[in-house]
Amino acid sequence: MTATYDTTTGMPDLYPSRGAAEVLTPRQDPVVWGAPDAPGPVAPAELLSFERDGFLAIDELISDDEVAVYRNELNRLVHDPDMRADERSIVEPQSKEIRTVFEVHRISEVFARLVRDERVVGRARQILGSDVYVHQSRINVKPGFGASGFYWHSDFETWHAEDGLPRMRTVSVSIALTENYDTNGGLMIMPGSHKTFLGCSGETPKDNYKKSLQMQDAGTPSDEALSHMASQHGIKLFTGKAGSATWFDCNAMHGSGDNITPFPRSNVFIVFNSVENTAVEPFAAPVRRPEFIGAREFTPVR
């Protein structure tokens, strides 16, 4: 495959997107960058599973006592009047309640300790084969009775187009702070979809993040593309008790539904990027997103 070059960065753009039409590009990067026998909390068989499927589910990453600590901290933040006025907080359009708080590892020492926990960062280092830094962190709150979901997307499509991450060397973990039922808007992933990049059509508006964090538009796959991918890969819905976690590749096609049940769904979400894959200028956006969404501080997690 012949790479095009981004006119702003001068770097080869291996994953073109936001053009006139959707483009399917075979993945040009490894899924697991580390050696299969590298020391760490992920077993070799789990790494093989992650490479194949693009995700790894863990029944109990943190204990019940730890869940209580993190859930109390989440509740403190979302009920803090100062946080409501902070630009790092995203408010639910209908209920007007906080649905997301970004950069929680900088706001809260409680969540900063979670990022540094070897059970968390150790897995990221194994998968990415290097030291890592936090590209993004946030807490997500999906209360019952009408909290909206998030439409199908690849995170890497946005992080490449709008944040300037050059390669697929980024991994996310979603840690459940409430029970994930099959009915309360849980995470869905298309297994194996991470092996193909879907470049979406349409230009990126300036300050697109202000709209996309409430309702996604630019970077949204077509119904036809999603139907094809779902037919090819199927859809996996993740359930589990509080304290469970799902690791998933940056290019995995995923989304979540609305929560119309009485049962809330909350989680802490951490994105680790390799220090060898630091952000450059956006590949398909007029301006960078704010640093609280796409970090420009690349200090390794210690």
XYZ file of N, CA and C in Angstrom, residues 73-281:
627
model
N -15.633 8.812 44.953
C -14.922 9.926 44.319
C -15.660 10.400 43.072
N -16.190 9.478 42.294
C -17.008 9.848 41.136
C -18.197 10.692 41.579
N -18.901 10.246 42.608
C -20.067 10.995 43.077
C -19.684 12.378 43.586
N -18.544 12.461 44.239
C -18.080 13.770 44.717
C -17.857 14.732 43.552
N -17.220 14.241 42.508
C -16.909 15.103 41.367
C -18.165 15.550 40.626
N -19.089 14.619 40.369
C -20.253 14.988 39.557
C -21.247 15.856 40.324
N -21.121 15.918 41.653
C -22.004 16.775 42.437
C -21.307 18.050 42.929
N -20.089 18.259 42.482
C -19.325 19.456 42.859
C -19.737 20.619 41.949
N -20.286 21.703 42.489
C -20.704 22.831 41.639
C -19.560 23.403 40.808
N -18.357 23.378 41.357
C -17.218 23.890 40.587
C -16.936 23.016 39.365
N -17.132 21.703 39.503
C -16.920 20.821 38.359
C -17.977 21.055 37.284
N -19.207 21.369 37.683
C -20.251 21.632 36.691
C -19.869 22.817 35.802
N -19.181 23.793 36.381
C -18.779 24.974 35.614
C -17.463 24.777 34.869
N -16.790 23.663 35.122
C -15.491 23.393 34.504
C -15.681 22.907 33.079
N -14.827 23.392 32.159
C -14.959 22.985 30.757
C -14.687 21.506 30.551
N -14.081 20.861 31.524
C -13.810 19.431 31.411
C -15.033 18.564 31.701
N -16.119 19.170 32.107
C -17.359 18.442 32.381
C -18.310 18.561 31.194
N -18.890 17.428 30.789
C -19.858 17.380 29.693
C -21.230 17.087 30.296
N -22.201 17.918 29.930
C -23.527 17.826 30.526
C -24.478 17.107 29.579
N -25.279 16.190 30.124
C -26.287 15.459 29.358
C -27.293 16.451 28.775
N -27.535 16.410 27.448
C -28.416 17.404 26.831
C -29.834 17.428 27.402
N -30.378 16.251 27.731
C -31.762 16.201 28.179
C -31.905 16.448 29.680
N -31.156 15.719 30.487
C -31.311 15.840 31.944
C -30.556 17.028 32.525
N -29.578 17.565 31.768
C -28.717 18.656 32.228
C -27.804 18.236 33.386
N -27.646 16.934 33.565
C -26.733 16.424 34.574
C -25.378 16.107 33.943
N -24.331 16.114 34.761
C -22.999 15.772 34.255
C -22.980 14.313 33.821
N -22.536 14.072 32.577
C -22.406 12.694 32.100
C -20.954 12.253 32.022
N -20.019 13.226 31.884
C -18.598 12.899 31.734
C -17.761 13.996 32.375
N -16.698 13.593 33.036
C -15.670 14.526 33.493
C -14.342 14.036 32.949
N -13.677 14.872 32.162
C -12.395 14.522 31.562
C -11.235 14.867 32.501
N -10.102 14.274 32.196
C -8.819 14.526 32.851
C -8.880 14.253 34.355
N -9.599 13.189 34.711
C -9.788 12.912 36.142
C -8.491 12.519 36.836
N -7.514 12.017 36.090
C -6.251 11.655 36.737
C -5.450 12.891 37.129
N -5.828 14.053 36.614
C -5.202 15.304 37.027
C -6.051 16.032 38.066
N -7.354 15.869 37.984
C -8.261 16.520 38.932
C -8.219 15.835 40.292
N -8.108 14.493 40.282
C -8.291 13.693 41.482
C -7.093 12.792 41.740
N -6.518 12.885 42.915
C -5.419 12.000 43.288
C -5.909 10.567 43.440
N -7.184 10.391 43.786
C -7.752 9.054 43.891
C -7.663 8.342 42.540
N -8.076 9.011 41.477
C -8.001 8.392 40.155
C -6.576 8.389 39.607
N -5.740 9.311 40.047
C -4.329 9.283 39.654
C -3.665 8.011 40.164
N -4.017 7.598 41.387
C -3.447 6.353 41.931
C -3.912 5.149 41.132
N -5.146 5.175 40.666
C -5.636 4.071 39.845
C -4.842 3.964 38.545
N -4.543 5.089 37.918
C -3.758 5.084 36.684
C -2.389 4.462 36.904
N -1.792 4.731 38.073
C -0.447 4.234 38.368
C -0.444 2.791 38.858
N -1.610 2.242 39.155
C -1.718 0.879 39.673
C -1.164 -0.106 38.642
N -0.285 -1.002 39.072
C 0.359 -1.929 38.143
C -0.656 -2.847 37.467
N -1.766 -3.132 38.111
C -2.804 -3.940 37.483
C -3.388 -3.229 36.259
N -3.266 -1.918 36.249
C -3.800 -1.106 35.150
C -2.689 -0.757 34.165
N -1.727 0.050 34.596
C -0.684 0.510 33.675
C 0.204 -0.633 33.220
N 0.361 -1.666 34.049
C 1.186 -2.809 33.649
C 0.626 -3.514 32.432
N -0.693 -3.638 32.363
C -1.313 -4.265 31.194
C -1.115 -3.401 29.951
N -1.218 -2.097 30.119
C -1.012 -1.208 28.973
C 0.415 -1.329 28.437
N 1.393 -1.385 29.334
C 2.792 -1.520 28.895
C 3.001 -2.824 28.145
N 2.401 -3.902 28.630
C 2.555 -5.192 27.952
C 1.984 -5.149 26.532
N 0.798 -4.621 26.400
C 0.136 -4.599 25.098
C 0.857 -3.676 24.131
N 1.310 -2.520 24.618
C 1.904 -1.520 23.724
C 3.419 -1.650 23.610
N 4.031 -2.474 24.447
C 5.452 -2.765 24.295
C 6.372 -1.602 24.582
N 5.980 -0.723 25.483
C 6.791 0.456 25.789
C 6.246 1.115 27.039
N 6.936 2.148 27.508
C 6.339 3.028 28.498
C 5.126 3.716 27.871
N 4.223 4.157 28.724
C 2.978 4.747 28.243
C 2.681 6.031 29.010
N 1.881 6.887 28.395
C 1.335 8.057 29.078
C -0.174 8.061 28.871
N -0.870 8.907 29.608
C -2.320 8.978 29.513
C -2.703 9.978 28.426
N -3.280 9.452 27.355
C -3.789 10.321 26.292
C -5.108 10.961 26.706
N -5.906 10.212 27.451
C -7.201 10.733 27.900
C -7.663 9.926 29.111
N -8.307 10.594 30.052
C -8.989 9.893 31.144
C -10.311 10.588 31.398
N -11.279 9.793 31.861
C -12.575 10.395 32.172
C -13.400 9.438 33.024
N -14.369 9.998 33.714
C -15.414 9.204 34.351
C -16.686 9.420 33.553
N -17.426 8.336 33.361
C -18.683 8.377 32.616
C -19.826 8.007 33.558
N -20.874 8.781 33.512
C -22.039 8.538 34.344
C -23.238 8.337 33.424
N -23.859 7.188 33.516
C -25.045 6.907 32.710
C -26.172 6.521 33.667
N -26.861 7.526 34.246
C -27.931 7.223 35.192
C -29.105 6.549 34.499
N -30.001 5.998 35.306
C -31.166 5.334 34.740
C -32.177 6.310 34.169
N -33.154 5.739 33.485
C -34.297 6.472 32.953
C -33.909 7.530 31.915
N -33.172 7.086 30.894
C -33.038 7.942 29.730
C -31.669 8.466 29.382
N -30.620 8.056 30.089
C -29.281 8.508 29.717
C -28.938 8.005 28.324
N -28.425 8.886 27.489
C -28.181 8.529 26.090
C -26.903 7.721 25.934
N -26.868 6.928 24.869
C -25.705 6.115 24.562
C -24.727 6.857 23.676
N -23.811 6.093 23.080
C -22.841 6.687 22.162
C -22.772 5.811 20.921
N -22.892 6.442 19.762
C -23.044 5.706 18.520
C -21.753 4.978 18.145
N -21.874 4.030 17.218
C -20.737 3.228 16.764
C -19.608 4.112 16.243
N -18.381 3.770 16.629
C -17.222 4.528 16.179
C -15.945 3.764 16.523
N -14.875 4.148 15.853
C -13.521 3.737 16.221
C -12.865 4.931 16.895
N -12.357 4.744 18.105
C -11.680 5.846 18.787
C -10.478 6.344 17.986
N -9.746 5.414 17.384
C -8.559 5.826 16.665
C -8.898 6.759 15.500
N -10.052 6.553 14.877
C -10.436 7.442 13.777
C -10.438 8.890 14.253
N -10.989 9.123 15.441
C -11.010 10.481 15.993
C -9.643 10.904 16.496
N -8.962 10.013 17.209
C -7.668 10.394 17.765
C -6.639 10.661 16.672
N -6.739 9.977 15.558
C -5.864 10.220 14.416
C -6.252 11.519 13.709
N -7.530 11.632 13.375
C -7.998 12.780 12.604
C -7.900 14.088 13.382
N -8.287 14.060 14.666
C -8.447 15.307 15.413
C -7.376 15.558 16.470
N -6.688 14.491 16.932
C -5.638 14.660 17.940
C -4.240 14.462 17.376
N -4.121 13.811 16.223
C -2.815 13.626 15.608
C -2.025 12.432 16.093
N -2.697 11.377 16.579
C -1.952 10.155 16.908
C -1.604 9.440 15.606
N -0.318 9.227 15.326
C 0.070 8.698 14.012
C -0.280 7.230 13.793
N -0.049 6.378 14.807
C -0.163 4.936 14.626
C -1.160 4.344 15.622
N -1.559 3.100 15.343
C -2.455 2.371 16.236
C -1.634 1.718 17.346
N -1.216 2.544 18.281
C -0.424 2.043 19.409
C -0.999 2.613 20.712
N -2.297 2.443 20.850
C -3.057 3.035 21.943
C -4.080 2.011 22.421
N -4.285 1.943 23.729
C -5.229 0.969 24.279
C -6.052 1.634 25.379
N -7.304 1.223 25.494
C -8.225 1.797 26.478
C -8.657 0.731 27.470
N -8.990 1.186 28.671
C -9.604 0.307 29.658
C -10.818 1.010 30.244
N -11.921 0.277 30.295
C -13.142 0.746 30.933
C -13.366 -0.104 32.180
N -13.336 0.534 33.344
C -13.484 -0.170 34.612
C -14.865 0.148 35.174
N -15.666 -0.881 35.379
C -17.043 -0.703 35.830
C -17.083 -0.320 37.308
N -17.811 0.748 37.617
C -18.020 1.163 39.000
C -19.445 0.861 39.462
N -20.260 0.380 38.539
C -21.589 -0.155 38.845
C -21.739 -1.430 38.030
N -22.724 -2.233 38.356
C -22.900 -3.468 37.601
C -23.339 -3.165 36.176
N -22.743 -3.888 35.226
C -23.117 -3.795 33.817
C -24.062 -4.950 33.496
N -25.338 -4.637 33.351
C -26.321 -5.636 32.951
C -26.389 -5.675 31.419
N -27.176 -6.597 30.893
C -27.367 -6.614 29.447
C -28.459 -5.630 29.009
N -28.954 -4.842 29.963
C -30.068 -3.939 29.660
C -29.792 -2.468 29.948
N -28.663 -2.125 30.591
C -28.491 -0.734 31.015
C -27.422 0.024 30.223
N -27.394 -0.226 28.927
C -26.552 0.586 28.044
C -25.091 0.225 28.062
N -24.783 -1.067 28.112
C -23.399 -1.509 28.215
C -22.600 -1.352 26.928
N -21.301 -1.528 27.070
C -20.359 -1.445 25.951
C -20.571 -2.603 24.985
N -20.597 -2.300 23.683
C -20.659 -3.300 22.626
C -19.455 -3.124 21.706
N -18.839 -4.244 21.324
C -17.678 -4.227 20.428
C -17.890 -5.266 19.341
N -17.426 -4.957 18.131
C -17.421 -5.929 17.041
C -16.073 -6.653 17.053
N -16.023 -7.914 17.503
C -14.751 -8.631 17.607
C -14.059 -8.751 16.250
N -12.781 -8.400 16.212
C -12.014 -8.488 14.975
C -12.085 -7.249 14.107
N -12.945 -6.311 14.443
C -13.085 -5.101 13.627
C -11.838 -4.225 13.689
N -10.990 -4.442 14.693
C -9.784 -3.628 14.850
C -8.752 -3.891 13.758
N -8.955 -4.938 12.954
C -7.978 -5.273 11.910
C -8.154 -4.447 10.635
N -9.241 -3.684 10.544
C -9.501 -2.843 9.375
C -9.878 -1.436 9.831
N -9.254 -0.438 9.238
C -9.570 0.950 9.565
C -10.649 1.466 8.624
N -11.708 2.016 9.196
C -12.777 2.617 8.411
C -12.615 4.132 8.449
N -12.114 4.692 7.353
C -12.005 6.134 7.224
C -13.355 6.722 6.861
N -13.874 7.601 7.690
C -15.220 8.144 7.498
C -15.213 9.313 6.517
N -16.367 9.602 5.978
C -16.496 10.697 5.014
C -16.930 11.977 5.715
N -16.618 13.097 5.084
C -17.050 14.389 5.602
C -15.943 15.139 6.307
N -15.849 16.448 6.058
C -14.827 17.266 6.692
C -15.126 17.471 8.178
N -14.055 17.748 8.941
C -14.190 17.991 10.366
C -14.449 19.468 10.619
N -15.573 19.824 11.221
C -15.815 21.237 11.544
C -14.835 21.733 12.606
N -14.587 23.019 12.630
C -13.763 23.601 13.688
C -14.477 23.434 15.023
N -13.704 23.111 16.065
C -14.256 22.881 17.401
C -15.344 21.818 17.380
N -15.125 20.786 16.565
C -16.089 19.698 16.454
C -16.337 19.013 17.792
N -15.340 19.030 18.668
C -15.461 18.317 19.943
C -16.619 18.835 20.789
N -16.954 20.115 20.651
C -18.013 20.686 21.481
C -19.354 20.019 21.203
N -19.551 19.609 19.955
C -20.788 18.922 19.595
C -20.645 17.415 19.732
N -19.494 16.878 19.324
C -19.345 15.425 19.226
C -19.357 14.752 20.583
N -18.975 15.450 21.649
C -18.953 14.831 22.968
C -20.355 14.652 23.541
N -21.335 15.316 22.941
C -22.720 15.118 23.341
C -23.479 14.271 22.323
N -23.196 14.493 21.047
C -23.829 13.709 19.991
C -22.882 13.664 18.803
N -22.448 12.469 18.453
C -21.427 12.317 17.436
C -21.973 12.582 16.037
N -21.160 13.248 15.213
C -21.534 13.533 13.829
C -20.351 13.207 12.929
N -19.361 14.098 12.852
C -18.159 13.812 12.082
C -17.463 12.581 12.659
N -16.977 11.715 11.774
C -16.345 10.481 12.227
C -17.326 9.362 12.477
N -18.560 9.513 11.984
C -19.580 8.486 12.174
C -19.649 7.579 10.949
N -19.514 6.272 11.119
C -19.610 5.351 9.976
C -21.023 5.332 9.391
N -21.102 4.969 8.124
C -22.404 4.861 7.467
C -23.128 3.597 7.916
N -24.443 3.573 7.738
C -25.224 2.378 8.049
C -24.752 1.189 7.224
N -24.394 1.445 5.978
C -23.959 0.360 5.093
C -22.655 -0.257 5.603
N -21.706 0.590 5.994
C -20.434 0.076 6.489
C -20.623 -0.695 7.792
N -21.451 -0.159 8.686
C -21.695 -0.838 9.959
C -22.410 -2.164 9.756
N -23.346 -2.195 8.834
C -24.063 -3.442 8.556
C -23.103 -4.505 8.045
N -22.192 -4.112 7.158
C -21.203 -5.047 6.622
C -20.286 -5.560 7.733
N -19.807 -4.641 8.589
C -18.883 -5.045 9.649
C -19.577 -5.949 10.664
N -20.824 -5.614 11.011
C -21.552 -6.438 11.975
C -21.823 -7.832 11.419
N -22.111 -7.916 10.107
C -22.321 -9.225 9.484
C -21.046 -10.049 9.486
N -19.930 -9.376 9.312
C -18.641 -10.054 9.249
C -18.121 -10.452 10.629
N -18.297 -9.575 11.630
C -17.651 -9.773 12.928
C -18.606 -10.132 14.056
N -19.886 -9.807 13.923
C -20.802 -9.969 15.043
C -20.629 -8.856 16.055
N -21.407 -8.932 17.131
C -21.376 -7.905 18.170
C -21.308 -8.593 19.530
N -20.381 -8.154 20.358
C -20.216 -8.673 21.715
C -20.666 -7.603 22.701
N -21.600 -7.943 23.581
C -22.053 -7.054 24.641
C -21.364 -7.442 25.940
N -20.813 -6.451 26.643
C -20.052 -6.723 27.856
C -20.903 -6.474 29.093
N -20.998 -7.493 29.922
C -21.672 -7.389 31.204
C -20.679 -7.775 32.284
N -21.021 -7.439 33.518
C -20.138 -7.817 34.616
C -20.416 -6.979 35.838
N -19.923 -7.458 36.956
C -20.154 -6.752 38.207
C -19.226 -5.545 38.316
N -19.515 -4.669 39.254
C -18.627 -3.551 39.540
C -17.240 -4.088 39.895
N -16.225 -3.471 39.336
C -14.849 -3.930 39.520
C -14.314 -4.700 38.345
N -15.205 -5.136 37.440
C -14.752 -5.788 36.213
C -14.224 -4.735 35.239
N -13.513 -5.182 34.225
C -12.904 -4.234 33.297
C -12.853 -4.833 31.897
N -12.878 -3.953 30.921
C -12.704 -4.338 29.525
C -11.582 -3.507 28.918
N -10.542 -4.195 28.455
C -9.481 -3.558 27.687
C -9.838 -3.686 26.215
N -9.658 -2.629 25.427
C -9.926 -2.780 24.006
C -9.011 -1.906 23.162
N -8.729 -2.423 21.985
C -7.833 -1.781 21.033
C -8.429 -0.474 20.538
N -7.547 0.465 20.199
C -7.988 1.797 19.792
C -8.832 1.797 18.525
N -8.699 0.775 17.690
C -9.442 0.757 16.427
C -10.655 -0.167 16.463
N -10.980 -0.720 17.609
C -12.157 -1.581 17.707
C -13.425 -0.761 17.493
N -14.315 -1.250 16.632
C -15.593 -0.580 16.411
C -16.491 -0.879 17.612
N -16.945 0.180 18.280
C -17.709 -0.019 19.507
C -18.728 1.100 19.699
N -19.641 0.876 20.612
C -20.657 1.862 20.947
C -21.428 1.389 22.161
N -22.421 2.169 22.561
C -23.267 1.776 23.689
C -24.660 2.339 23.478
N -25.642 1.646 24.032
C -27.024 2.058 23.873
C -27.489 2.977 24.982
N -28.697 3.513 24.838
C -29.317 4.317 25.883
C -29.586 3.449 27.114
N -29.680 4.090 28.251
C -30.048 3.391 29.476
C -31.435 3.859 29.918
N -32.454 3.051 29.609
C -33.814 3.393 30.012
C -34.268 2.573 31.212
N -33.335 1.827 31.809
C -33.657 1.051 33.004
C -33.487 1.943 34.244
N -33.914 1.467 35.419
C -33.658 2.217 36.657
C -32.223 2.081 37.166
N -31.415 1.227 36.518
C -30.110 0.869 37.055
C -29.003 1.694 36.404
N -28.289 2.500 37.180
C -27.246 3.347 36.601
C -26.063 2.532 36.109
N -25.316 3.107 35.195
C -24.088 2.495 34.711
C -23.002 3.564 34.699
N -21.998 3.384 35.520
C -20.903 4.342 35.599
C -19.578 3.608 35.469
N -18.594 4.271 34.896
C -17.284 3.654 34.740
C -16.201 4.721 34.711
N -14.967 4.291 34.940
C -13.804 5.144 34.726
C -13.085 4.609 33.499
N -12.690 5.520 32.628
C -12.158 5.181 31.305
C -10.785 5.822 31.178
N -9.770 5.003 30.884
C -8.395 5.488 30.774
C -7.819 5.043 29.441
N -7.212 5.976 28.730
C -6.586 5.708 27.437
C -5.076 5.859 27.588
N -4.349 4.770 27.335
C -2.896 4.800 27.380
C -2.347 4.802 25.962
N -1.376 5.679 25.712
C -0.698 5.735 24.417
C 0.788 5.497 24.628
N 1.433 4.862 23.663
C 2.864 4.633 23.756
C 3.627 5.956 23.690
N 4.694 6.044 24.471
C 5.548 7.228 24.404
C 6.289 7.290 23.066
N 6.233 6.212 22.295
C 6.838 6.204 20.958
C 5.821 6.547 19.873
N 4.637 6.999 20.284
C 3.555 7.310 19.342
C 2.909 8.646 19.708
N 3.712 9.596 20.151
C 3.160 10.845 20.654
C 2.460 11.639 19.552
N 1.506 12.452 19.971
C 0.658 13.192 19.040
C 1.439 14.248 18.267
N 1.066 14.382 16.990
C 1.554 15.459 16.141
C 0.350 16.354 15.835
N 0.408 17.121 14.756
C -0.753 17.921 14.389
C -1.857 17.011 13.852
